[in-house]
Coordinates of C-alpha atoms in Angstrom, one line a residue:
X6 CA 104.1 125.1 97.4
X7 CA 103.1 128.9 97.9
X8 CA 104.9 130.9 100.3
X9 CA 103.0 131.5 103.8
X10 CA 101.5 135.1 103.5
X11 CA 101.9 137.2 106.8
X12 CA 98.3 138.1 107.0
X13 CA 97.3 134.3 107.6
X14 CA 100.3 133.0 109.7
X15 CA 98.9 131.3 112.7
X16 CA 101.5 132.7 115.1
X17 CA 100.1 136.3 114.1
X18 CA 96.7 135.5 115.3
X19 CA 97.7 134.7 119.0
X20 CA 96.7 137.8 120.5
X21 CA 93.2 137.7 118.5
X22 CA 92.2 134.0 119.2
X23 CA 89.5 133.8 121.6
X24 CA 89.7 132.0 125.0
X25 CA 88.4 128.8 123.9
X26 CA 88.0 127.2 127.1
X27 CA 88.8 127.7 130.9
X28 CA 91.6 125.3 131.5
X29 CA 90.7 124.1 135.2
X30 CA 93.0 121.4 135.6
X31 CA 92.6 118.5 137.9
X32 CA 94.9 117.8 140.8
X33 CA 98.3 116.8 139.4
X34 CA 98.4 114.3 141.6
X35 CA 95.5 112.3 139.6
X36 CA 97.7 112.1 136.3
X37 CA 101.1 110.9 138.9
X38 CA 101.1 107.3 137.6
X39 CA 100.2 107.9 134.0
X40 CA 103.3 110.5 133.9
X41 CA 105.5 107.6 135.7
X42 CA 104.2 105.0 133.1
X43 CA 105.1 107.0 130.2
X44 CA 108.4 108.2 131.2
X45 CA 109.2 104.7 131.8
X46 CA 107.9 103.4 128.5
X47 CA 109.5 106.3 126.6
X48 CA 113.2 105.3 128.0
X49 CA 112.3 101.5 127.5
X50 CA 111.5 101.5 124.0
X51 CA 114.0 104.3 123.2
X52 CA 111.4 106.5 121.9
X53 CA 113.4 110.1 121.6
X54 CA 110.4 112.6 122.2
X55 CA 106.7 112.1 123.0
X56 CA 103.9 114.6 123.8
X57 CA 100.3 113.8 125.2
X58 CA 97.3 115.9 125.9
X59 CA 94.0 114.8 127.8
X60 CA 90.7 116.8 127.8
X61 CA 87.2 117.3 128.6
X62 CA 84.8 119.2 126.7
X63 CA 85.3 122.1 129.4
X64 CA 88.9 121.7 130.2
X65 CA 92.4 120.9 129.4
X66 CA 92.9 118.1 132.2
X67 CA 96.7 117.5 131.6
X68 CA 99.4 117.7 129.0
X69 CA 103.1 117.0 129.0
X70 CA 106.1 116.5 126.8
X71 CA 108.8 113.3 127.6
X72 CA 111.9 113.2 126.1
X73 CA 113.4 115.1 123.6
X74 CA 112.4 117.2 120.7
X75 CA 115.7 118.0 119.3
X76 CA 118.5 115.5 121.1
X77 CA 121.4 117.6 119.4
X78 CA 120.3 121.0 121.0
X79 CA 119.2 119.2 123.9
X80 CA 115.4 120.9 123.2
X81 CA 112.8 118.9 125.4
X82 CA 109.5 117.9 124.1
X83 CA 106.5 119.8 125.4
X84 CA 102.6 120.1 124.8
X85 CA 103.8 122.9 122.5
X86 CA 106.2 121.1 120.4
X87 CA 105.3 120.8 116.7
X88 CA 105.0 117.2 114.8
X89 CA 103.6 116.0 111.3
X90 CA 100.3 114.6 112.6
X91 CA 100.3 112.5 109.4
X92 CA 96.8 111.1 108.4
X93 CA 95.3 113.0 111.6
X94 CA 95.3 115.9 108.6
X95 CA 92.1 114.1 107.3
X96 CA 89.9 115.2 110.2
X97 CA 91.0 118.9 109.3
X98 CA 90.2 118.7 105.6
X99 CA 87.1 117.1 106.6
X100 CA 86.4 119.6 109.0
X101 CA 86.9 122.3 106.2
X102 CA 84.8 120.3 103.8
X103 CA 81.7 120.3 106.8
X104 CA 82.5 124.3 107.1
X105 CA 81.6 124.7 103.2
X106 CA 78.8 122.2 103.9
X107 CA 77.3 124.8 106.2
X108 CA 77.8 127.8 104.3
X109 CA 75.8 126.4 101.3
X110 CA 78.8 125.9 99.2
X111 CA 78.9 122.3 99.2
X112 CA 76.7 119.3 98.7
X113 CA 78.0 116.1 100.1
X114 CA 76.0 114.0 97.7
X115 CA 76.5 116.0 94.7
X116 CA 79.1 114.4 92.2
X117 CA 82.6 115.2 92.5
X118 CA 82.9 116.9 88.9
X119 CA 80.6 119.4 89.8
X120 CA 83.2 121.1 91.8
X121 CA 86.3 119.8 89.9
X122 CA 84.9 119.6 86.1
X123 CA 88.5 118.7 84.8
X124 CA 88.4 115.7 87.1
X125 CA 88.4 112.1 85.1
X126 CA 89.8 108.8 85.3
X127 CA 89.7 105.4 83.4
X128 CA 87.5 102.6 84.4
X129 CA 86.7 99.1 83.8
X130 CA 83.3 98.8 84.7
X131 CA 80.6 100.8 82.8
X132 CA 78.9 103.0 85.2
X133 CA 79.5 106.8 84.9
X134 CA 82.1 108.4 87.3
X135 CA 79.6 109.6 90.1
X136 CA 81.2 109.5 93.6
X137 CA 80.8 112.2 95.6
X138 CA 82.4 114.3 98.3
X139 CA 80.7 111.9 101.2
X140 CA 82.5 108.8 99.3
X141 CA 85.6 110.6 99.6
X142 CA 85.3 111.3 102.9
X143 CA 84.4 107.4 103.7
X144 CA 86.9 106.2 101.1
X145 CA 84.1 104.5 99.2
X146 CA 85.0 106.4 96.4
X147 CA 87.0 103.7 94.6
X148 CA 90.1 105.9 94.1
X149 CA 93.5 103.9 94.7
X150 CA 95.6 104.4 97.8
X151 CA 98.1 106.7 96.9
X152 CA 100.0 107.8 93.7
X153 CA 103.4 107.1 94.9
X154 CA 105.7 108.7 92.6
X155 CA 106.5 112.3 93.6
X156 CA 104.4 112.0 96.7
X157 CA 107.3 111.6 98.8
X158 CA 110.1 114.5 98.2
X159 CA 111.6 117.4 99.5
X160 CA 109.9 119.6 97.1
X161 CA 106.4 118.1 96.5
X162 CA 104.5 119.6 93.4
X163 CA 101.3 121.1 94.1
X164 CA 98.8 118.3 94.8
X165 CA 96.0 119.3 92.6
X166 CA 98.7 118.1 89.9
X167 CA 97.1 114.7 90.7
X168 CA 94.1 115.6 88.5
X169 CA 96.0 116.0 85.1
X170 CA 98.3 112.8 86.0
X171 CA 95.3 110.5 87.2
X172 CA 93.7 111.0 83.7
X173 CA 95.3 107.9 82.6
X174 CA 95.0 105.8 86.2
X175 CA 92.3 103.6 86.9
X176 CA 89.7 103.4 89.7
X177 CA 89.4 100.5 91.5
X178 CA 86.1 100.0 91.8
X179 CA 82.4 101.8 91.3
X180 CA 81.8 104.1 94.3
X181 CA 80.0 102.6 97.5
X182 CA 81.7 99.2 96.9
X183 CA 85.0 98.7 98.0
X184 CA 86.5 100.3 100.9
X185 CA 90.1 101.8 100.0
X186 CA 91.9 104.0 102.5
X187 CA 93.2 106.7 100.3
X188 CA 95.4 109.5 100.4
X189 CA 94.8 110.2 96.9
X190 CA 91.2 110.8 97.5
X191 CA 91.8 113.1 100.4
X192 CA 94.0 115.0 98.0
X193 CA 91.2 115.4 95.5
X194 CA 89.0 117.0 98.4
X195 CA 91.9 119.3 98.8
X196 CA 91.4 120.3 95.3
X197 CA 87.7 120.5 95.5
X198 CA 88.5 122.9 98.5
X199 CA 90.8 125.1 96.5
X200 CA 88.2 125.7 93.8
X201 CA 85.2 126.1 95.8
X202 CA 87.0 128.6 97.8
X203 CA 89.0 130.2 95.3
X204 CA 92.0 130.1 98.0
X205 CA 95.2 127.6 98.5
X206 CA 94.1 124.9 100.6
X207 CA 97.3 126.3 103.2
X208 CA 95.6 129.7 103.3
X209 CA 92.1 128.3 103.8
X210 CA 92.7 125.6 106.5
X211 CA 94.5 128.5 108.2
X212 CA 91.1 130.9 108.1
X213 CA 88.8 128.7 108.7
X214 CA 90.0 125.9 110.9
X215 CA 93.1 126.7 112.8
X216 CA 92.1 130.5 113.7
X217 CA 88.7 129.8 114.7
X218 CA 89.4 126.9 116.9
X219 CA 92.6 128.6 118.2
X220 CA 95.0 125.7 117.2
X221 CA 97.9 128.5 117.5
X222 CA 100.9 126.5 116.0
X223 CA 99.4 124.5 113.5
X224 CA 99.7 125.0 109.9
X225 CA 99.8 123.4 106.7
X226 CA 103.1 125.3 105.4
X227 CA 106.5 123.7 104.4
X228 CA 108.5 122.5 107.2
X229 CA 111.2 125.0 106.7
X230 CA 108.5 128.1 108.3
X231 CA 107.5 126.6 111.9
X232 CA 109.3 127.4 114.7
X233 CA 109.3 124.7 117.3
X234 CA 109.1 122.0 115.1
X235 CA 110.5 118.5 116.4
X236 CA 113.1 116.6 114.9
X237 CA 112.4 113.0 113.8
X238 CA 114.2 109.6 114.8
X239 CA 114.3 106.2 113.4
X240 CA 114.1 102.8 115.3
X241 CA 117.7 103.2 116.8
X242 CA 117.6 106.5 118.0
X243 CA 119.1 108.2 115.2
X244 CA 118.3 111.3 113.7
X245 CA 116.5 111.3 110.4
X246 CA 114.8 113.0 107.5
X247 CA 111.1 113.6 108.1
X248 CA 109.3 112.6 105.1
X249 CA 107.7 115.5 103.5
X250 CA 104.5 114.7 101.6
X251 CA 102.4 116.1 98.3
X252 CA 99.0 114.8 99.5
X253 CA 99.2 117.7 102.0
X254 CA 95.4 117.5 103.0
X255 CA 95.8 113.6 103.5
X256 CA 98.7 113.8 105.6
X257 CA 100.7 117.1 105.6
X258 CA 99.7 119.1 108.6
X259 CA 101.6 119.6 111.3
X260 CA 100.5 120.6 115.2
X261 CA 101.2 120.2 118.8
X262 CA 99.4 117.9 121.1
X263 CA 97.9 121.3 122.5
X264 CA 96.7 122.2 119.2
X265 CA 94.7 118.8 118.8
X266 CA 93.5 119.2 122.3
X267 CA 91.3 122.2 121.0
X268 CA 90.1 120.5 118.0
X269 CA 89.1 117.3 120.3
X270 CA 87.1 120.1 122.4
X271 CA 85.1 121.1 119.3
X272 CA 83.8 117.9 118.7
X273 CA 82.9 117.1 122.3
X274 CA 81.1 120.6 122.5
X275 CA 79.4 119.3 119.0
X276 CA 80.7 122.0 117.0
X277 CA 80.9 124.6 119.5
X278 CA 84.3 127.0 119.8
X279 CA 83.5 129.0 122.6
X280 CA 82.3 131.8 121.9
X281 CA 81.3 131.0 118.8
X282 CA 79.9 127.9 116.7
X283 CA 82.6 126.2 114.2
X284 CA 80.0 123.7 113.2
X285 CA 76.4 123.0 113.7
X286 CA 75.5 120.5 116.2
X287 CA 73.6 118.6 112.9
X288 CA 76.7 118.6 110.9
X289 CA 78.5 117.2 113.9
X290 CA 76.4 114.5 114.3
X291 CA 76.2 113.6 110.8
X292 CA 80.5 113.6 110.8
X293 CA 79.8 111.1 114.0
X294 CA 77.5 109.0 112.1
X295 CA 78.4 105.8 110.2
X296 CA 78.0 106.3 106.7
X297 CA 79.1 102.9 105.2
X298 CA 76.5 100.4 107.1
X299 CA 74.2 99.9 104.3
X300 CA 76.9 99.4 101.5
X301 CA 77.1 95.6 100.4
X302 CA 81.0 95.5 101.4
X303 CA 80.4 98.0 104.3
X304 CA 80.7 95.4 106.7
X305 CA 82.0 96.6 110.0
X306 CA 84.1 99.2 109.0
X307 CA 82.1 102.1 111.1
X308 CA 83.4 105.2 109.1
X309 CA 82.1 108.7 109.6
X310 CA 82.6 111.6 107.4
X311 CA 86.3 111.6 108.2
X312 CA 86.5 110.2 111.3
X313 CA 86.7 106.3 112.3
X314 CA 83.8 105.0 114.3
X315 CA 84.1 102.1 116.9
X316 CA 84.1 100.8 120.5
X317 CA 86.3 100.2 123.1
X318 CA 85.2 97.8 125.8
X319 CA 81.4 98.9 126.0
X320 CA 82.3 102.6 125.1
X321 CA 81.8 104.4 122.0
X322 CA 84.5 106.1 120.5
X323 CA 85.5 108.2 117.6
X324 CA 89.2 108.4 116.4
X325 CA 91.9 108.8 113.8
X326 CA 95.5 107.7 113.6
X327 CA 98.4 108.5 111.6
X328 CA 102.2 108.8 110.7
X329 CA 104.6 111.2 108.8
X330 CA 107.5 108.8 109.2
X331 CA 109.3 108.7 111.4
X332 CA 106.5 110.3 113.4
X333 CA 103.1 109.2 114.7
X334 CA 99.9 110.3 115.5
X335 CA 96.5 109.6 117.3
X336 CA 93.7 111.4 118.4
X337 CA 90.5 109.6 120.2
X338 CA 87.8 110.8 122.1
X339 CA 84.6 109.5 124.1
X340 CA 81.6 111.5 123.6
X341 CA 79.4 109.9 126.2
X342 CA 82.1 109.6 129.1
X343 CA 83.8 113.7 128.2
X344 CA 87.5 113.0 127.5
X345 CA 90.0 112.9 124.5
X346 CA 93.4 112.1 124.2
X347 CA 95.6 113.4 121.8
X348 CA 99.1 111.9 121.3
X349 CA 102.8 112.7 119.1
X350 CA 105.8 111.0 118.6
X351 CA 109.0 111.9 116.6
X352 CA 109.8 108.1 116.7
X353 CA 108.5 105.4 114.8
X354 CA 107.5 102.8 117.2
X355 CA 103.7 102.9 116.5
X356 CA 102.8 100.3 118.7
X357 CA 104.4 101.7 121.7
X358 CA 102.8 105.0 120.9
X359 CA 99.6 103.3 120.9
X360 CA 99.6 101.5 124.0
X361 CA 100.3 104.7 125.6
X362 CA 97.4 106.5 124.2
X363 CA 95.3 103.4 125.7
X364 CA 96.9 103.6 128.5
X365 CA 95.6 107.4 129.0
X366 CA 92.2 106.1 127.8
X367 CA 92.2 103.4 130.6
X368 CA 93.6 105.9 133.3
X369 CA 90.6 108.2 132.3
X370 CA 88.0 105.2 132.8
X371 CA 89.3 104.6 136.3
X372 CA 89.2 108.3 137.5
X373 CA 85.5 108.4 136.4
X374 CA 84.8 105.1 138.1
X375 CA 83.9 103.6 134.9
X376 CA 84.0 99.4 134.2
X377 CA 85.8 97.9 131.2
X378 CA 83.3 94.7 130.6
X379 CA 85.4 92.4 127.8
X380 CA 83.2 91.4 125.0
X381 CA 81.2 88.3 125.6
X382 CA 83.3 85.4 124.0
X383 CA 81.4 83.8 120.9
X384 CA 79.0 80.9 121.5
X385 CA 80.2 78.3 118.9
X386 CA 81.3 75.2 118.3
X387 CA 84.5 73.3 116.7
X388 CA 83.2 71.3 113.4
X389 CA 84.8 69.0 110.9
X390 CA 86.7 70.5 108.2
X391 CA 84.9 68.1 105.8
X392 CA 81.8 70.5 106.5
X393 CA 80.7 72.8 103.7
X394 CA 82.1 75.6 105.1
X395 CA 85.8 73.9 105.3
X396 CA 85.4 73.4 101.5
X397 CA 84.4 77.0 100.9
X398 CA 87.7 78.3 102.9
X399 CA 89.8 76.1 100.7
X400 CA 91.8 78.1 97.9
X401 CA 93.9 81.1 97.8
X402 CA 93.4 84.6 98.3
X403 CA 95.0 87.9 97.8
X404 CA 95.4 90.0 101.0
X405 CA 97.2 93.0 102.0
X406 CA 99.8 90.5 103.5
X407 CA 100.5 88.6 100.3
X408 CA 98.7 85.3 99.3
X409 CA 97.3 83.1 102.0
X410 CA 96.3 79.3 100.8
X411 CA 94.2 77.3 102.9
X412 CA 94.1 73.6 102.7
X413 CA 92.4 70.9 104.6
X414 CA 95.2 69.5 106.9
X415 CA 93.1 66.5 108.3
X416 CA 89.3 66.0 109.6
X417 CA 89.3 68.6 112.4
X418 CA 92.1 71.0 110.9
X419 CA 93.0 73.3 108.3
X420 CA 96.1 75.1 107.8
X421 CA 97.0 78.4 106.0
X422 CA 100.1 79.0 104.2
X423 CA 101.4 82.3 104.1
X424 CA 103.5 82.9 100.9
X425 CA 105.1 86.2 101.9
X426 CA 106.3 85.3 105.2
X427 CA 106.7 81.6 104.5
X428 CA 104.8 80.6 107.5
X429 CA 102.0 78.1 107.9
X430 CA 99.2 78.8 110.6
X431 CA 97.2 76.1 112.1
X432 CA 93.1 76.7 111.3
X433 CA 90.2 75.6 113.4
X434 CA 86.5 76.0 112.1
X435 CA 83.6 76.8 114.0
X436 CA 79.5 76.5 113.1
X437 CA 79.3 80.1 113.1
X438 CA 81.0 80.0 109.7
X439 CA 84.6 81.2 110.7
X440 CA 87.9 80.1 110.4
X441 CA 90.6 80.5 113.3
X442 CA 94.2 80.9 112.7
X443 CA 96.5 79.9 115.4
X444 CA 100.5 79.9 115.4
X445 CA 101.7 77.6 118.4
X446 CA 98.4 77.9 119.9
X447 CA 98.2 81.9 119.8
X448 CA 95.6 83.4 117.8
X449 CA 96.5 85.3 115.0
X450 CA 93.4 85.5 112.5
X451 CA 89.8 84.9 112.6
X452 CA 88.1 85.0 109.3
X453 CA 85.0 84.4 107.3
X454 CA 83.8 84.6 103.4
X455 CA 81.6 87.0 102.1
X456 CA 80.1 86.1 98.9
X457 CA 79.2 89.4 96.8
X458 CA 78.5 89.4 92.8
X459 CA 79.9 86.1 92.3
X460 CA 83.5 86.9 94.0
X461 CA 84.4 85.4 97.6
X462 CA 85.7 88.1 99.7
X463 CA 87.8 87.5 102.7
X464 CA 87.1 89.3 106.0
X465 CA 89.0 89.6 109.6
X466 CA 87.7 90.2 112.8
X467 CA 89.6 93.0 114.3
X468 CA 88.6 94.8 117.9
X469 CA 85.1 94.0 117.5
X470 CA 84.7 94.7 113.4
X471 CA 84.7 92.4 110.5
X472 CA 86.9 93.9 108.0
X473 CA 88.0 93.5 104.1
X474 CA 90.9 91.4 103.9
X475 CA 91.3 90.4 100.8
X476 CA 89.8 88.1 97.7
X477 CA 89.7 84.6 96.4
X478 CA 92.2 84.5 93.4
X479 CA 90.6 83.8 90.0
X480 CA 93.1 81.9 87.8
X481 CA 93.6 82.8 84.5
X482 CA 95.8 82.0 81.6
X483 CA 98.7 84.1 81.5
X484 CA 99.5 85.4 78.2
X485 CA 103.2 85.0 76.7
X486 CA 103.8 89.1 77.0
X487 CA 103.4 89.0 80.7
X488 CA 105.2 86.0 81.0
X489 CA 108.3 87.7 79.4
X490 CA 107.8 90.1 82.8
X491 CA 109.4 87.7 84.9
X492 CA 112.5 89.1 86.2
X493 CA 114.3 91.7 88.1
X494 CA 113.1 95.3 87.9
X495 CA 114.3 99.1 88.7
X496 CA 112.6 102.0 88.5
X497 CA 113.2 104.1 85.5
X498 CA 113.3 107.7 87.4
X499 CA 112.0 108.6 90.7
X500 CA 111.7 112.2 89.9
X501 CA 113.3 113.7 92.8
X502 CA 111.0 111.4 95.4
X503 CA 112.4 109.6 98.0
X504 CA 113.8 106.3 96.8
X505 CA 112.2 104.0 99.1
X506 CA 111.1 101.2 96.9
X507 CA 114.6 99.3 97.1
X508 CA 113.8 96.1 95.1
X509 CA 111.1 94.6 93.0
X510 CA 110.9 91.1 91.2
X511 CA 108.1 89.2 89.3
X512 CA 108.1 85.6 89.0
X513 CA 105.7 82.4 88.4
X514 CA 104.5 80.1 91.1
X515 CA 102.1 77.7 90.8
X516 CA 99.9 79.2 87.6
X517 CA 100.2 82.7 89.4
X518 CA 102.2 85.9 88.2
X519 CA 103.6 87.5 91.8
X520 CA 105.0 91.0 92.3
X521 CA 107.6 91.2 95.5
X522 CA 109.2 94.2 96.4
X523 CA 110.9 95.9 99.5
X524 CA 110.4 99.1 100.7
X525 CA 112.0 101.5 103.4
X526 CA 108.7 102.4 104.6
X527 CA 108.7 100.3 107.7
X528 CA 105.0 99.3 108.0
X529 CA 105.3 96.5 105.7
X530 CA 108.7 96.3 104.8
X531 CA 108.4 93.5 102.1
X532 CA 105.0 93.5 99.8
X533 CA 103.8 90.8 97.7
X534 CA 101.1 91.2 95.1
X535 CA 99.1 88.9 92.3
X536 CA 98.8 90.2 89.1
X537 CA 95.9 88.7 87.0
X538 CA 96.4 90.1 83.3
X539 CA 93.2 91.1 81.6
X540 CA 94.9 91.8 78.2
X541 CA 98.3 91.5 76.8
X542 CA 99.0 95.5 78.0
X543 CA 97.2 95.3 81.2
X544 CA 96.7 93.4 84.8
X545 CA 94.8 94.0 87.8
X546 CA 96.3 93.5 91.2
X547 CA 94.3 90.9 92.6
X548 CA 92.4 91.3 95.9
X549 CA 90.7 94.1 98.0
X550 CA 91.4 96.2 101.5
X551 CA 95.0 97.2 101.0
X552 CA 97.6 98.8 99.3
X553 CA 97.8 98.3 95.8
X554 CA 94.7 96.1 95.6
X555 CA 92.6 96.5 92.8
X556 CA 94.9 98.8 90.9
X557 CA 95.5 98.1 87.1
X558 CA 99.2 97.7 85.9
X559 CA 100.0 98.7 82.2
X560 CA 102.5 96.6 80.5
X561 CA 104.8 98.7 77.6
X562 CA 107.8 98.6 76.6
X563 CA 111.0 100.9 77.1
X564 CA 114.4 100.5 75.0
X565 CA 113.2 96.8 74.1
X566 CA 112.4 95.7 77.6
X567 CA 109.4 95.3 79.8
X568 CA 107.9 98.3 81.9
X569 CA 105.2 98.3 83.9
X570 CA 103.7 101.2 86.0
X571 CA 103.0 100.7 89.4
X572 CA 101.7 103.3 91.7
X573 CA 102.9 105.7 89.6
X574 CA 106.5 104.4 89.3
X575 CA 107.8 103.1 85.8
X576 CA 109.6 99.7 86.5
X577 CA 112.1 98.4 84.0
X578 CA 113.3 94.9 83.8
X579 CA 116.9 94.5 84.4

């Protein structure tokens, strides 16, 4: 990664940054109860440090740090503590791309290869590789989630190395077909930015985003060059390494909540960064417009250009969350209600972090005397499992949480067995073609079947949206070459990357070839996949909508032992 050139060091520009907004702060007592609540949560949940900021389009309303940024040296967290912002970095990258669009240097609907002609990947479909910058910004380009090999390491290689490394890898689908949240895809946008601008991503983002917006401590440069940077802490409060990442444009930016408050204000002001315009009002409007509603499997993803779109009660909201382990990040704003919230924490407790963020949102709605109206309950009736929809649900589905096998239990109930977790849920069918899965009476999942091109996709209801959850598993004959892969595996060479894949095994179960592994990455520490061989040397990871799903896994031989490649890792049978 290049060294930080002095002429573009954000700290050097502090005196040159225009006064963006007059901080006419609300009376302190307006946030006293919120402050007490956050302090209590930080202590109760053993969060080492957390920072939060709340803004309107014209004002910094409130910002504060809680706990410690560095427990060893007793440095308190503040609004100016710098944290890795994880996937919130994608909003920075999207903003850079839109700056290039504004300058007439990038067409969102031109083929990506127009800007990065060296790009190529393998595919199982006949169409030409034709995805666009717009497809990458919405995660509908067909790019896999991430190439994990070399991604998390103390000394990441340049992310544009993915162009060459990806030439032997496979796309998961044609563009505009399947949603696959992709750090890899966002890194490809970073390569576009470098090719079009002629300078490094790090330098360009400092010049084109941080400087004009006034994000004084934000940087895309390595950790060693950042003052006021937090330490990282695990769930037990022990200091731990902060992961560094290769996919810099996807999740490698570092910033404070004060920096993020200024980013939020630009979008609340429809692109204005007083006294200059950062983006045209029309381009901001396009960024905040659902790009995927007309896609066959766009469902309710409601994805803008970089931003996620949605509803919180009756209120339109725009947001992005992320993590760079063990740190978490979140930004959210309400254009019509004129406020936004940014939160950063150095302890991996995302549930608590998001609980605090939405408590701040609720606090702002209360201050503005705005009602929270719950969505009306669906008007539907229970139906017999003997109905046609009951038969449609029966079968096995590959999902991000492993295999879900749905069967009829009796005339009124279905049952769903979660293979990976070895749990069984009770299911009730309704006349709106949904099944609601419950455990001890509590609703766990609400599912529907979405047919498309002869396949049955499983979709689930989440915060008012229908999203992709998986796909019905196709049973195929398993060639003897793949049957011989059954056993335990080890990574051949981590090549300097963090050794977060701790175990992996392959086994046969009820006619399916299953892969199962454990990882130190804490979101899903155990994962389960179904491999569907398409020939003697390749298999597809069944399913859609989650990490690894849809990827191609090659089978090779290493020292007369089976070797598979998963997310870039060579795994050798022991």
